[in-house]
PDB file of C-alpha atoms in Angstrom:
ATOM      1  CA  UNK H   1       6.753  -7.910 -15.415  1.00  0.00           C
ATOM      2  CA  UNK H   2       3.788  -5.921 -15.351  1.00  0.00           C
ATOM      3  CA  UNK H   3       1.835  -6.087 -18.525  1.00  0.00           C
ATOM      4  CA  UNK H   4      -1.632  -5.678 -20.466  1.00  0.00           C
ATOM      5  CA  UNK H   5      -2.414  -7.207 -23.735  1.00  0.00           C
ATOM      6  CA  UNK H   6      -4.765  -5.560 -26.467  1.00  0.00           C
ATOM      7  CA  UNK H   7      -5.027  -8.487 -28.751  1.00  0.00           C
ATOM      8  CA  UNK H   8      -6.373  -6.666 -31.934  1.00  0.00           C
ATOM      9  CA  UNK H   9      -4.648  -3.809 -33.481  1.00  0.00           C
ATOM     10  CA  UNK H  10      -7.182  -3.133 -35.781  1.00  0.00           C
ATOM     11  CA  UNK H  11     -11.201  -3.674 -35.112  1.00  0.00           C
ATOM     12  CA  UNK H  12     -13.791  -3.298 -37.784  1.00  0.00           C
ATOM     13  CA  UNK H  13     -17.361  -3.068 -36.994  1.00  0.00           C
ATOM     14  CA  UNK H  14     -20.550  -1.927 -39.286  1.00  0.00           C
ATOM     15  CA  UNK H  15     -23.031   0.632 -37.588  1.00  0.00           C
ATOM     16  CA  UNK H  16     -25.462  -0.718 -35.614  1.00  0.00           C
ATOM     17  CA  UNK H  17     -23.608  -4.099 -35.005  1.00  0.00           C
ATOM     18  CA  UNK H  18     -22.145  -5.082 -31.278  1.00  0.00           C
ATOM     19  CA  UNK H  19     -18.309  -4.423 -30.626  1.00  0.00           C
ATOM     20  CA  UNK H  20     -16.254  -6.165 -28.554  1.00  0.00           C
ATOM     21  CA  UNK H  21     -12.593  -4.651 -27.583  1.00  0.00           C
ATOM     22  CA  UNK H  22     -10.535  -7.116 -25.750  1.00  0.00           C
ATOM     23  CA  UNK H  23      -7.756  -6.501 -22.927  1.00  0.00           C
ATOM     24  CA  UNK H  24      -6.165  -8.912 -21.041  1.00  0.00           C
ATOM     25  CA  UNK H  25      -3.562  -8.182 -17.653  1.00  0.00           C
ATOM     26  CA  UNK H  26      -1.102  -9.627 -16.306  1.00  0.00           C
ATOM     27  CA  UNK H  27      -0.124  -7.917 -12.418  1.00  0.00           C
ATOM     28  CA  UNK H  28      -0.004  -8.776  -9.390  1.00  0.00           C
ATOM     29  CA  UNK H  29      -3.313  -8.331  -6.994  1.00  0.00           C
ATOM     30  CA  UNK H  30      -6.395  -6.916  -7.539  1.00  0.00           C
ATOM     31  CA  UNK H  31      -6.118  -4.174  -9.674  1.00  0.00           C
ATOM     32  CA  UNK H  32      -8.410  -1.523 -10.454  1.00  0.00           C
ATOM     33  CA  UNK H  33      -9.448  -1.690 -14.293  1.00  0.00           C
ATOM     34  CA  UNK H  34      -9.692   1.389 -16.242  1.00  0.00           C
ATOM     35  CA  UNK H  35     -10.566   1.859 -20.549  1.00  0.00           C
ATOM     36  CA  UNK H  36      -9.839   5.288 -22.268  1.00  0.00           C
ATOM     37  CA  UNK H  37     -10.411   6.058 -25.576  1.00  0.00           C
ATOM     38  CA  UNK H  38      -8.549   8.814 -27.733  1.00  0.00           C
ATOM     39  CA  UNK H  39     -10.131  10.422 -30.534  1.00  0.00           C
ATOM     40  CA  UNK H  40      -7.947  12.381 -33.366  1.00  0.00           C
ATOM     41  CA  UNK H  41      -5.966  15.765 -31.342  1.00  0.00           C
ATOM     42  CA  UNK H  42      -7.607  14.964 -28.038  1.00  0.00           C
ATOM     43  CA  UNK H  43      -6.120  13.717 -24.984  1.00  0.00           C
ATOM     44  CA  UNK H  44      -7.363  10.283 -23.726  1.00  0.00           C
ATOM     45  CA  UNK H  45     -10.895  10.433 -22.310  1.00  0.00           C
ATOM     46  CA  UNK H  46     -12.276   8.066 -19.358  1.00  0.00           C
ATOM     47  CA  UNK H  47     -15.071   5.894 -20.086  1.00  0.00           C
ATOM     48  CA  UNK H  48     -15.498   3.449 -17.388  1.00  0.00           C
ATOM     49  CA  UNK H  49     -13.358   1.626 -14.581  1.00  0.00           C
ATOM     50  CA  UNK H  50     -13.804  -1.377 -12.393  1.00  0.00           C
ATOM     51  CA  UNK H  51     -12.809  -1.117  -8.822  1.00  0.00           C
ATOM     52  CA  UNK H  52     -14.878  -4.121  -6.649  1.00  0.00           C
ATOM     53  CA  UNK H  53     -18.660  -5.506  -7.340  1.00  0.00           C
ATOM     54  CA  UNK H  54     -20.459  -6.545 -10.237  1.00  0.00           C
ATOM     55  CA  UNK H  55     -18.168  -7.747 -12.842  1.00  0.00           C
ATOM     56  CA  UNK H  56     -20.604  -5.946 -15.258  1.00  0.00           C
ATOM     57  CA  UNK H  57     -19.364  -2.489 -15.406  1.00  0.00           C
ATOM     58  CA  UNK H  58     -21.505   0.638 -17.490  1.00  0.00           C
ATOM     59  CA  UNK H  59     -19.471   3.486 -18.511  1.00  0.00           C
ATOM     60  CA  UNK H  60     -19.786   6.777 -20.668  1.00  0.00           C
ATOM     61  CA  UNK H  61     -21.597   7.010 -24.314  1.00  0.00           C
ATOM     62  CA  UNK H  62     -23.573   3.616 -24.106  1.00  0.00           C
ATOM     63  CA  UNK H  63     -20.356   1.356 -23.582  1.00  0.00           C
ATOM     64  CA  UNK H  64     -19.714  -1.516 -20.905  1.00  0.00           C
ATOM     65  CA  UNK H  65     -16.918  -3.866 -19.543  1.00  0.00           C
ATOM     66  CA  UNK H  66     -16.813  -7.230 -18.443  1.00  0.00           C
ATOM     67  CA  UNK H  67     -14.067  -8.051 -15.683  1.00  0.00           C
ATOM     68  CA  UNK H  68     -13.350 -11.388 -15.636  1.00  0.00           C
ATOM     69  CA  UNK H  69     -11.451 -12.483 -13.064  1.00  0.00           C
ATOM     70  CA  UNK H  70     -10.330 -16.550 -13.633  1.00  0.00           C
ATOM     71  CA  UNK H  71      -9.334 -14.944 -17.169  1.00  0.00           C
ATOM     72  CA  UNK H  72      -8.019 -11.731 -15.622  1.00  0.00           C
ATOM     73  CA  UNK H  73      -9.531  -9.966 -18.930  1.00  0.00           C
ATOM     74  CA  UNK H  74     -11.740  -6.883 -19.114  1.00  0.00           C
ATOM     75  CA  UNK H  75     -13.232  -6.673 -22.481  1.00  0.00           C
ATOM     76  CA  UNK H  76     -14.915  -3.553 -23.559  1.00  0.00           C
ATOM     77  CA  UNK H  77     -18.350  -3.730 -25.123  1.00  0.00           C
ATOM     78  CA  UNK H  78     -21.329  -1.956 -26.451  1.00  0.00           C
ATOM     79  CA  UNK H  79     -24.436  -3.536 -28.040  1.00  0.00           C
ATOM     80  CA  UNK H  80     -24.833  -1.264 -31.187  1.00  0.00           C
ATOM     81  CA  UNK H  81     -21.556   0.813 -32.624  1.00  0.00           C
ATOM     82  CA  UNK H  82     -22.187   3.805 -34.218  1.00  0.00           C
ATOM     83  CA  UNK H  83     -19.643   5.742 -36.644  1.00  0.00           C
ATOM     84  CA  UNK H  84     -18.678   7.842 -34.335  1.00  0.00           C
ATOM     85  CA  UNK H  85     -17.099   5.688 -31.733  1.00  0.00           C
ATOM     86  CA  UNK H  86     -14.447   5.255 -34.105  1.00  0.00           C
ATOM     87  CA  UNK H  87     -11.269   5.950 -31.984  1.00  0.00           C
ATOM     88  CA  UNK H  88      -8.141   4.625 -30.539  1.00  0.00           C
ATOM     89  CA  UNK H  89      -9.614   2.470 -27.222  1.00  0.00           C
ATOM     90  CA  UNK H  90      -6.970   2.047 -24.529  1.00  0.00           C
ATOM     91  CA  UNK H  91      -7.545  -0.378 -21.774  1.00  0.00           C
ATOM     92  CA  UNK H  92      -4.892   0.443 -18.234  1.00  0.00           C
ATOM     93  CA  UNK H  93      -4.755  -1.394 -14.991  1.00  0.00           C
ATOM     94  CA  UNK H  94      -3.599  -0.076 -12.153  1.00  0.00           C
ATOM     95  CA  UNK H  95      -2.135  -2.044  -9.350  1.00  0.00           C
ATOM     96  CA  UNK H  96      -3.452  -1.009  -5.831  1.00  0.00           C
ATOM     97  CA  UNK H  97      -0.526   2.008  -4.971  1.00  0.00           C
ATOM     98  CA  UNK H  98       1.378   2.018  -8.125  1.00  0.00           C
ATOM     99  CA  UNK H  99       0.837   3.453 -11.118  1.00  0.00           C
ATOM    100  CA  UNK H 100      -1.040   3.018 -14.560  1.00  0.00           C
ATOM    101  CA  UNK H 101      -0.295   0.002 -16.500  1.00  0.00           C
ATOM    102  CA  UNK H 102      -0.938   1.056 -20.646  1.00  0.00           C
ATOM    103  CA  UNK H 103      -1.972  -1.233 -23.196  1.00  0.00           C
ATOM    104  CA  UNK H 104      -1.007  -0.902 -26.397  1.00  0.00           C
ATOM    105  CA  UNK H 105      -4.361   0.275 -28.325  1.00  0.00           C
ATOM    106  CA  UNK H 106      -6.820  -0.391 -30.157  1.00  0.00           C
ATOM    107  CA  UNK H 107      -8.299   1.360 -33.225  1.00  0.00           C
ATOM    108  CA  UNK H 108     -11.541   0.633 -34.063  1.00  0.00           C
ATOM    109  CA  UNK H 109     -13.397   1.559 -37.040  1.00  0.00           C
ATOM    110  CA  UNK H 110     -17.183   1.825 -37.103  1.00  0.00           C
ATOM    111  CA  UNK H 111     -17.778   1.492 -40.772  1.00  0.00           C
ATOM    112  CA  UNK H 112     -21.802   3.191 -42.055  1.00  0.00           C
TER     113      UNK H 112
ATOM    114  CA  UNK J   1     -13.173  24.000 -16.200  1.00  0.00           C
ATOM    115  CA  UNK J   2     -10.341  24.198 -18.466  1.00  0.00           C
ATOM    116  CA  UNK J   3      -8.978  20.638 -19.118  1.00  0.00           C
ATOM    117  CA  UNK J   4      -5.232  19.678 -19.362  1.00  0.00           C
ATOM    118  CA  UNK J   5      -3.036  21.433 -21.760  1.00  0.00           C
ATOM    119  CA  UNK J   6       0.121  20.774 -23.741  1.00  0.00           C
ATOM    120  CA  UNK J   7       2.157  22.489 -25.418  1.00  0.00           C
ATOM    121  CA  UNK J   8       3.379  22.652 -28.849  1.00  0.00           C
ATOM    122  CA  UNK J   9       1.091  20.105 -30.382  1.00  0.00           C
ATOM    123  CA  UNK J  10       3.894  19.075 -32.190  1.00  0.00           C
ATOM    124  CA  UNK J  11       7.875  19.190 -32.456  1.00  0.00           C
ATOM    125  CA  UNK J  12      10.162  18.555 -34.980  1.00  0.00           C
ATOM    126  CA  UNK J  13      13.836  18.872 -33.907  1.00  0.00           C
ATOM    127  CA  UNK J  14      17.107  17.253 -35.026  1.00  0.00           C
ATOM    128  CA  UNK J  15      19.246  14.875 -33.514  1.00  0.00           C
ATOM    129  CA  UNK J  16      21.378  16.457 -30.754  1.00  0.00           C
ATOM    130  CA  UNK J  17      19.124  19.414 -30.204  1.00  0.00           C
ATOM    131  CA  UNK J  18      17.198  20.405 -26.950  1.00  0.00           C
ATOM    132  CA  UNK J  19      13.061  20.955 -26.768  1.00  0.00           C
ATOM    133  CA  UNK J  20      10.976  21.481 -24.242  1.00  0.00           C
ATOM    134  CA  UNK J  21       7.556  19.962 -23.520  1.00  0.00           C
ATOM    135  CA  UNK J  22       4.714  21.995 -21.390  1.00  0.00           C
ATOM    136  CA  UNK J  23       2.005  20.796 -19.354  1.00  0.00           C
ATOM    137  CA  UNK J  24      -0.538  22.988 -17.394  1.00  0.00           C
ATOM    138  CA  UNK J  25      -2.715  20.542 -15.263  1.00  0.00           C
ATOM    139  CA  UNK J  26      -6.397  21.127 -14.181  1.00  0.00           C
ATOM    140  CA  UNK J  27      -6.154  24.166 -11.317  1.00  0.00           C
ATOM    141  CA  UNK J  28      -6.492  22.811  -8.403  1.00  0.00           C
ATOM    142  CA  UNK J  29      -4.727  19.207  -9.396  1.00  0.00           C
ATOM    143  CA  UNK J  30      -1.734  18.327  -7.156  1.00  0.00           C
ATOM    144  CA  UNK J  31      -0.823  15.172  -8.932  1.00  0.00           C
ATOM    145  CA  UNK J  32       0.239  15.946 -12.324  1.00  0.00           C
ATOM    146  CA  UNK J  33       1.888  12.285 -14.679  1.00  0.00           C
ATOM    147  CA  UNK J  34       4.180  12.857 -17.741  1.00  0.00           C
ATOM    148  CA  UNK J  35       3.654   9.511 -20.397  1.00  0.00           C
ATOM    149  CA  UNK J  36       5.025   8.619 -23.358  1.00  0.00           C
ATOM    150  CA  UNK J  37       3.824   6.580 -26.501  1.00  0.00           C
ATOM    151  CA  UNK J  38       6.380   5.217 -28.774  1.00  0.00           C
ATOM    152  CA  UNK J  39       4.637   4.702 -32.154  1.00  0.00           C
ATOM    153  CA  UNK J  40       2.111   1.838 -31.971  1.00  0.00           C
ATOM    154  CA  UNK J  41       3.419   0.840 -28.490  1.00  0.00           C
ATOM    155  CA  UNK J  42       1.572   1.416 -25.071  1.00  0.00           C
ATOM    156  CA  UNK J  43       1.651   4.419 -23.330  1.00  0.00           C
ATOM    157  CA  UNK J  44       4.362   4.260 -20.915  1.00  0.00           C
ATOM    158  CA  UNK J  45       4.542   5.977 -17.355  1.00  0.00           C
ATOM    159  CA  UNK J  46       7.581   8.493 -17.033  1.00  0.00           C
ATOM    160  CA  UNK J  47       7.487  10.081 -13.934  1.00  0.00           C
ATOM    161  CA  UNK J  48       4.939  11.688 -10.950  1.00  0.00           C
ATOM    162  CA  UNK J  49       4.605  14.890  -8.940  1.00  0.00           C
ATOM    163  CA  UNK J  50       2.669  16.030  -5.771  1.00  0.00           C
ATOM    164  CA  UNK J  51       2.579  19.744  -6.264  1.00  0.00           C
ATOM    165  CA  UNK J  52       6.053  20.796  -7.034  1.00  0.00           C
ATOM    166  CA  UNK J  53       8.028  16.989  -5.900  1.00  0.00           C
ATOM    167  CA  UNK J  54       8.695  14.134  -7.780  1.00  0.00           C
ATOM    168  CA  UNK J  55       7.188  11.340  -6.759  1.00  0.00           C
ATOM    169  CA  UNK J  56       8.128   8.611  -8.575  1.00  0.00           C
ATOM    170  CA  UNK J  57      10.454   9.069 -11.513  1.00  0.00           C
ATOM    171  CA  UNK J  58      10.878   5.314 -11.991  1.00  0.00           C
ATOM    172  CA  UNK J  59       9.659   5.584 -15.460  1.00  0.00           C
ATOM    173  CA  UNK J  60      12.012   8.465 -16.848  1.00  0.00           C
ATOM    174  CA  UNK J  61      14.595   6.666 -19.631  1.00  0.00           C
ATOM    175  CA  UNK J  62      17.524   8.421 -19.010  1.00  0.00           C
ATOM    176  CA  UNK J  63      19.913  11.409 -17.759  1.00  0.00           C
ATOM    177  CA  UNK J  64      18.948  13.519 -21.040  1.00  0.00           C
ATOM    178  CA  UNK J  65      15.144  14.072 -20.008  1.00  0.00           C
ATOM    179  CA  UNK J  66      14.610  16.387 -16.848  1.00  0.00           C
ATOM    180  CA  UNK J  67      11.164  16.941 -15.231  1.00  0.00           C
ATOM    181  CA  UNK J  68      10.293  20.156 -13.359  1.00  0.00           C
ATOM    182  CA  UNK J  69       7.194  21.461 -11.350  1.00  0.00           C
ATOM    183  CA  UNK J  70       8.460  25.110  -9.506  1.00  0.00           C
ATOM    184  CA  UNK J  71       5.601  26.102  -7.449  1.00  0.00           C
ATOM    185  CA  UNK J  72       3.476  23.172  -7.834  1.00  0.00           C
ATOM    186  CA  UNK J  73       1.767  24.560 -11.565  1.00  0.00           C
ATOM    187  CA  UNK J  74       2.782  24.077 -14.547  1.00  0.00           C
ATOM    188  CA  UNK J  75       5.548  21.038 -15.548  1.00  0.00           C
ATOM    189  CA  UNK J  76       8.138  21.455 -18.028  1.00  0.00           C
ATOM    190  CA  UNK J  77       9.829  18.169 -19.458  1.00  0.00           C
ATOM    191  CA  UNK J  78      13.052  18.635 -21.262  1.00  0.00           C
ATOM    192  CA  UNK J  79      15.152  16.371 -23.527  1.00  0.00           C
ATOM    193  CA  UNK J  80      18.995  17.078 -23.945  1.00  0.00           C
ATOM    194  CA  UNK J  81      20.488  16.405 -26.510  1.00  0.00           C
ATOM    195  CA  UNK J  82      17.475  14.499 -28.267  1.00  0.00           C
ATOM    196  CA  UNK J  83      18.231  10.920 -30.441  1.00  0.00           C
ATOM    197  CA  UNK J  84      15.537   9.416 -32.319  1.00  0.00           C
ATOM    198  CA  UNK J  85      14.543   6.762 -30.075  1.00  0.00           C
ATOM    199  CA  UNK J  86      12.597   9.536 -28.008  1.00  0.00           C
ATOM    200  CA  UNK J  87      10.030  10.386 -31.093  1.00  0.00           C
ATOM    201  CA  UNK J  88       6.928   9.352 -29.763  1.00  0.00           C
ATOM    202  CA  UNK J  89       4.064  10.934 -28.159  1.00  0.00           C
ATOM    203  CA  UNK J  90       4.098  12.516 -24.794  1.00  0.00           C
ATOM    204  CA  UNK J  91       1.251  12.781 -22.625  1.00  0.00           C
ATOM    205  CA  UNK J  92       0.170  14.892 -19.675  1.00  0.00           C
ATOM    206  CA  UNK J  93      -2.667  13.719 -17.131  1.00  0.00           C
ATOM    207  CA  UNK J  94      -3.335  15.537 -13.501  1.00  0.00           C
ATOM    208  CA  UNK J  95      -5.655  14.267 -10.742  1.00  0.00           C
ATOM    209  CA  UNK J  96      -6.693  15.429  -7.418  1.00  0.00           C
ATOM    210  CA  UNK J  97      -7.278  12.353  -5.854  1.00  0.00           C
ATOM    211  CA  UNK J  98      -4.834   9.972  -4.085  1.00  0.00           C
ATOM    212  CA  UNK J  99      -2.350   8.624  -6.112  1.00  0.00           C
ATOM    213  CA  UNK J 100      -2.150   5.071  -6.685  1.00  0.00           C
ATOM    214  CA  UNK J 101      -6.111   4.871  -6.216  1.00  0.00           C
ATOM    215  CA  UNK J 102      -9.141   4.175  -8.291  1.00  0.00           C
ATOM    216  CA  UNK J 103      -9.615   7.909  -9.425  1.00  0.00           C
ATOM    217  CA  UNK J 104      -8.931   8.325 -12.696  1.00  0.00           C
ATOM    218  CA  UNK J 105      -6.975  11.106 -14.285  1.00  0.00           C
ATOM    219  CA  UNK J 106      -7.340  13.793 -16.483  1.00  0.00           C
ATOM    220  CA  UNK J 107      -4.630  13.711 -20.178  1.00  0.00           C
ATOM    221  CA  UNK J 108      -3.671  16.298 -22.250  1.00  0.00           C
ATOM    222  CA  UNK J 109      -3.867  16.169 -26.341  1.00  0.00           C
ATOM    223  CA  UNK J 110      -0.181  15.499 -26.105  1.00  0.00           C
ATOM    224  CA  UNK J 111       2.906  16.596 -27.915  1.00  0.00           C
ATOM    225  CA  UNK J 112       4.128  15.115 -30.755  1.00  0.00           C
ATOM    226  CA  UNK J 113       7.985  14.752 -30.779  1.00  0.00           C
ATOM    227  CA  UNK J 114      10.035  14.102 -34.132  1.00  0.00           C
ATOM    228  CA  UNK J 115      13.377  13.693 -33.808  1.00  0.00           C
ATOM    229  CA  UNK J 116      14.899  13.619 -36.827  1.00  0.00           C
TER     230      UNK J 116
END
């Protein structure tokens, strides 16, 4: 079965420190690589995706992923967290003509 | 541009009743996805629609939930009679692009459903 893997329930950063949000896959091909993050009463948001190229990919508000392929992981980073990232970080796959594939979240808090 | 819209926010019902979700996708979007979130769980695909057909309803639980698109605008998702296992969030999302490629798509706040 199709599946993706958010290790962490729960991250806890401090301001100003890197953050790391890790997602792992397991489907079949090459899937395209997608992260959302939900903040409280809003619907998810789209921050980045990886489709082909540089496994280094730059998304919205400062944060990056890193697609790893031998790994098949796509952990979600950004060099200094501020308070106001703090959200519920979603990472999806999506097999090549099929649909999403849902992790199951995690919330990270950015603590001042 | 208006985004993706649910309505209610959030539903409380007893066991056995009937509610009704609504979705109203970006204008414009023919692809419009219902999801749901089970508490803590990941968000699970229910079902798809190109305009006013269902694409794929390979993620839709059971007999008691019933998807509908007339006229390819809003969606309406209905659950009859309700049990508890269906409290969870449910999500919207609409895209214009191809399904099944890299474009991404578009959620809703999502509805809240308490079955109680």
């Amino acid at each position: 079965a199709q599946s993706v893997a958010q290790p962490e329930d729960q991250v806890n950063v401090a301001e100003g420190n890197p953050l790391t949000v890790k997602c792992t896959y397991s489907v079949s091909g090459n899937p395209y690589l997608f992260w959302y993050v939900q903040y409280p009463n809003r619907g998810l948001q789209f921050l980045l995706k990886y489709i082909t190229g540089d496994n280094l990919v730059k998304g919205s508000y400062g944060f990056e992923a890193e697609f790893n392929k031998s790994q098949t992981s796509f952990h979600l980073k950004k060099p200094s967290a501020l308070v106001s990232d703090s959200a519920l970080y979603f990472c999806a796959v999506r097999p090549r003509g099929q649909n999403f594939v849902f992790g199951p979240g995690t919330r990270l808090s950015v603590l001042p | 541009e208006a985004g993706v819209t649910q309505f209610p926010s959030h539903s409380v019902i007893e066991k056995g009743q009937t509610v009704t979700l609504r979705c109203d996708p970006i204008s414009g979007h023919d692809n419009l996805y219902w999801y749901r979130r089970v508490m803590g769980k990941e968000i699970k695909f229910l079902l798809h629609f190109v305009k006013e057909s269902k694409q794929d309803e390979s993620g839709m639980p059971n007999n008691r939930f019933l998807a509908e698109r007339t006229g390819g605008t809003y969606s309406t998702l209905k659950v009859q009679p309700a049990e508890l296992e269906d409290s969870g969030v449910y999500f919207c999302a609409s895209s214009q692009v191809k399904a099944g490629g890299a474009g991404e798509q578009y959620f809703g706040p999502g509805t809240r459903l308490t079955v109680t």
